[in-house]
Amino acid sequence: VFHEVERLDGIRMVRLLVPPDLESVKLIPAAKPLSDMIMQFFINRQVAPQIAELIPQIALFADLNQGQIKLLASQCDLRNYHRGQKLFSENGVGEEIYLLLNGEIAIYSGDTKNSIGRIHAGECLGEISLLNKTPHSATAIAESDIEVAVLTHQQIDKLVRLHPDIGVTLYHNL
């Protein structure tokens, strides 16, 4: 359609799909929240397909259909932790579910110096504390640099209110 025709609006549309480089841009403080929201869109757009691939492998999310999986994946935030950083502490309040995309997490309980378990890419943690509103039963520490998709209590509540069928499946699986 655009062969040998100058279509600047077509060029603008293409440029909208490429995340801007904000390293050299100076923003006023009032623009920062909007900028963060837009940049989160670009991050989610890149990561959501990877999250959507992992979701069916996790027992808590079994039996969700493709549309529900896409909705769930789009609600996730992406976070990075460095080796040795703590994701959560034993007896701490569970506010988030973590889906490990890359790396490894060690699980510790009590005063032991040795880990009692490991979480690998494609696995989930924190879901029982979040959904049952109970304290964490262990401490989770990044064994390597990791990347996790995070679902907060507020995000899950909002999703369940808008799509009760997802809530029924989550609580049934739990």
Tab-separated table of C-alpha atoms in Angstrom:
chain	number	residue	atom	x	y	z
A	1	VAL	CA	0.000	0.000	0.000
A	2	PHE	CA	2.781	2.444	0.872
A	3	HIS	CA	5.113	1.533	-1.992
A	4	GLU	CA	6.725	4.676	-3.474
A	5	VAL	CA	4.547	6.909	-1.295
A	6	GLU	CA	5.739	9.058	1.613
A	7	ARG	CA	3.638	8.159	4.626
A	8	LEU	CA	4.967	9.861	7.723
A	9	ASP	CA	2.069	8.600	9.827
A	10	GLY	CA	3.152	5.032	8.990
A	11	ILE	CA	6.676	5.853	10.108
A	12	ARG	CA	5.372	7.357	13.344
A	13	MET	CA	3.373	4.197	14.052
A	14	VAL	CA	6.471	2.054	13.633
A	15	ARG	CA	8.449	4.281	15.978
A	16	LEU	CA	5.763	3.933	18.677
A	17	LEU	CA	6.547	0.234	18.982
A	18	VAL	CA	10.226	0.844	19.752
A	19	PRO	CA	11.016	1.718	23.382
A	20	PRO	CA	12.594	5.167	23.637
A	21	ASP	CA	16.046	5.616	25.099
A	22	LEU	CA	15.414	7.785	28.160
A	23	GLU	CA	19.018	7.799	29.385
A	24	SER	CA	19.744	11.185	27.813
A	25	VAL	CA	16.306	12.712	28.404
A	26	LYS	CA	15.802	15.052	31.359
A	27	LEU	CA	12.267	14.788	32.715
A	28	ILE	CA	10.539	17.086	35.154
A	29	PRO	CA	9.470	15.302	38.374
A	30	ALA	CA	5.790	15.489	37.435
A	31	ALA	CA	6.481	13.532	34.207
A	32	LYS	CA	8.322	10.670	35.944
A	33	PRO	CA	5.192	8.607	36.912
A	34	LEU	CA	3.873	8.815	33.348
A	35	SER	CA	7.272	7.898	31.935
A	36	ASP	CA	7.518	4.899	34.291
A	37	MET	CA	4.057	3.719	33.279
A	38	ILE	CA	4.905	3.925	29.568
A	39	MET	CA	8.250	2.173	30.028
A	40	GLN	CA	6.496	-0.590	32.015
A	41	PHE	CA	4.287	-1.145	28.971
A	42	PHE	CA	7.360	-1.805	26.814
A	43	ILE	CA	8.846	-4.140	29.417
A	44	ASN	CA	5.583	-6.058	29.796
A	45	ARG	CA	5.243	-6.329	26.037
A	46	GLN	CA	8.626	-8.058	25.839
A	47	VAL	CA	8.216	-10.253	28.926
A	48	ALA	CA	4.509	-11.159	28.839
A	49	PRO	CA	4.972	-13.924	26.208
A	50	GLN	CA	7.724	-15.505	28.333
A	51	ILE	CA	5.485	-15.353	31.421
A	52	ALA	CA	2.539	-16.751	29.443
A	53	GLU	CA	4.673	-19.780	28.496
A	54	LEU	CA	5.502	-20.468	32.163
A	55	ILE	CA	2.027	-20.001	33.637
A	56	PRO	CA	0.521	-23.327	32.433
A	57	GLN	CA	3.467	-25.217	33.995
A	58	ILE	CA	2.604	-23.911	37.470
A	59	ALA	CA	0.011	-25.972	39.348
A	60	LEU	CA	-1.677	-22.884	40.806
A	61	PHE	CA	-2.485	-21.647	37.284
A	62	ALA	CA	-3.422	-25.011	35.742
A	63	ASP	CA	-6.629	-25.093	33.691
A	64	LEU	CA	-6.545	-21.411	32.715
A	65	ASN	CA	-7.378	-20.864	29.046
A	66	GLN	CA	-5.168	-18.824	26.686
A	67	GLY	CA	-7.151	-15.607	27.183
A	68	GLN	CA	-6.939	-15.914	30.966
A	69	ILE	CA	-3.203	-16.659	30.766
A	70	LYS	CA	-2.622	-13.521	28.678
A	71	LEU	CA	-4.585	-11.416	31.180
A	72	LEU	CA	-2.607	-12.857	34.077
A	73	ALA	CA	0.731	-12.367	32.313
A	74	SER	CA	-0.102	-8.752	31.491
A	75	GLN	CA	-0.642	-7.995	35.199
A	76	CYS	CA	2.844	-9.130	36.229
A	77	ASP	CA	5.615	-6.693	37.066
A	78	LEU	CA	9.189	-7.549	36.207
A	79	ARG	CA	11.892	-7.313	38.880
A	80	ASN	CA	15.578	-8.122	39.037
A	81	TYR	CA	17.430	-9.204	42.169
A	82	HIS	CA	21.176	-9.572	42.605
A	83	ARG	CA	22.894	-12.579	44.121
A	84	GLY	CA	22.382	-12.574	47.896
A	85	GLN	CA	19.351	-10.270	47.849
A	86	LYS	CA	16.381	-11.378	49.946
A	87	LEU	CA	12.998	-11.679	48.249
A	88	PHE	CA	11.126	-12.254	51.506
A	89	SER	CA	11.762	-13.346	55.100
A	90	GLU	CA	10.375	-16.155	57.217
A	91	ASN	CA	7.318	-14.969	59.200
A	92	GLY	CA	7.024	-11.922	56.930
A	93	VAL	CA	3.659	-10.972	55.461
A	94	GLY	CA	3.024	-12.487	52.037
A	95	GLU	CA	2.044	-9.753	49.614
A	96	GLU	CA	3.370	-11.179	46.336
A	97	ILE	CA	3.680	-14.274	44.174
A	98	TYR	CA	7.017	-14.701	42.398
A	99	LEU	CA	7.425	-16.511	39.064
A	100	LEU	CA	11.119	-17.173	38.513
A	101	LEU	CA	12.075	-16.421	34.904
A	102	ASN	CA	15.872	-16.728	35.162
A	103	GLY	CA	18.327	-17.829	37.837
A	104	GLU	CA	17.947	-19.736	41.083
A	105	ILE	CA	16.541	-18.978	44.548
A	106	ALA	CA	17.591	-20.723	47.770
A	107	ILE	CA	15.043	-21.368	50.521
A	108	TYR	CA	16.083	-21.226	54.192
A	109	SER	CA	14.092	-22.070	57.289
A	110	GLY	CA	14.864	-21.190	60.891
A	111	ASP	CA	18.486	-20.542	61.841
A	112	THR	CA	19.966	-23.084	59.438
A	113	LYS	CA	22.931	-21.987	57.349
A	114	ASN	CA	22.179	-24.551	54.648
A	115	SER	CA	19.308	-24.150	52.249
A	116	ILE	CA	16.398	-26.554	52.537
A	117	GLY	CA	15.422	-26.216	48.894
A	118	ARG	CA	15.918	-24.439	45.616
A	119	ILE	CA	13.565	-22.762	43.189
A	120	HIS	CA	14.553	-22.887	39.518
A	121	ALA	CA	13.434	-20.982	36.429
A	122	GLY	CA	9.822	-21.794	35.634
A	123	GLU	CA	8.801	-22.303	39.258
A	124	CYS	CA	6.670	-20.196	41.567
A	125	LEU	CA	6.941	-19.199	45.233
A	126	GLY	CA	5.063	-17.107	47.780
A	127	GLU	CA	1.621	-18.140	46.563
A	128	ILE	CA	0.440	-19.926	49.711
A	129	SER	CA	1.271	-16.980	51.985
A	130	LEU	CA	-0.396	-14.531	49.643
A	131	LEU	CA	-3.603	-16.412	49.003
A	132	ASN	CA	-4.041	-17.733	52.560
A	133	LYS	CA	-2.920	-14.440	54.118
A	134	THR	CA	-0.430	-16.239	56.362
A	135	PRO	CA	3.224	-15.382	57.123
A	136	HIS	CA	5.963	-16.897	54.964
A	137	SER	CA	7.176	-20.258	56.269
A	138	ALA	CA	10.737	-19.682	54.997
A	139	THR	CA	13.205	-17.086	53.716
A	140	ALA	CA	13.964	-16.780	49.984
A	141	ILE	CA	17.370	-15.471	48.840
A	142	ALA	CA	18.643	-15.092	45.268
A	143	GLU	CA	21.432	-17.617	44.623
A	144	SER	CA	22.376	-15.827	41.412
A	145	ASP	CA	21.230	-12.727	39.598
A	146	ILE	CA	17.564	-13.437	38.958
A	147	GLU	CA	14.623	-12.077	37.054
A	148	VAL	CA	11.128	-12.618	38.454
A	149	ALA	CA	7.611	-11.794	37.376
A	150	VAL	CA	5.676	-10.554	40.389
A	151	LEU	CA	1.950	-10.546	41.044
A	152	THR	CA	0.841	-8.512	44.040
A	153	HIS	CA	-2.221	-9.082	46.190
A	154	GLN	CA	-3.798	-5.933	44.705
A	155	GLN	CA	-3.187	-7.100	41.127
A	156	ILE	CA	-4.726	-10.502	41.819
A	157	ASP	CA	-7.727	-8.943	43.601
A	158	LYS	CA	-8.327	-6.590	40.680
A	159	LEU	CA	-7.999	-9.425	38.177
A	160	VAL	CA	-10.377	-11.678	40.149
A	161	ARG	CA	-12.945	-8.873	40.527
A	162	LEU	CA	-12.902	-8.215	36.777
A	163	HIS	CA	-12.673	-11.908	35.816
A	164	PRO	CA	-14.252	-14.108	38.521
A	165	ASP	CA	-13.621	-17.225	36.414
A	166	ILE	CA	-9.867	-16.762	36.962
A	167	GLY	CA	-10.442	-16.492	40.726
A	168	VAL	CA	-12.478	-19.698	40.780
A	169	THR	CA	-9.659	-21.552	39.002
A	170	LEU	CA	-6.928	-20.121	41.283
A	171	TYR	CA	-8.738	-20.978	44.499
A	172	HIS	CA	-9.726	-24.402	43.188
A	173	ASN	CA	-6.078	-25.153	42.345
A	174	LEU	CA	-4.860	-23.846	45.681
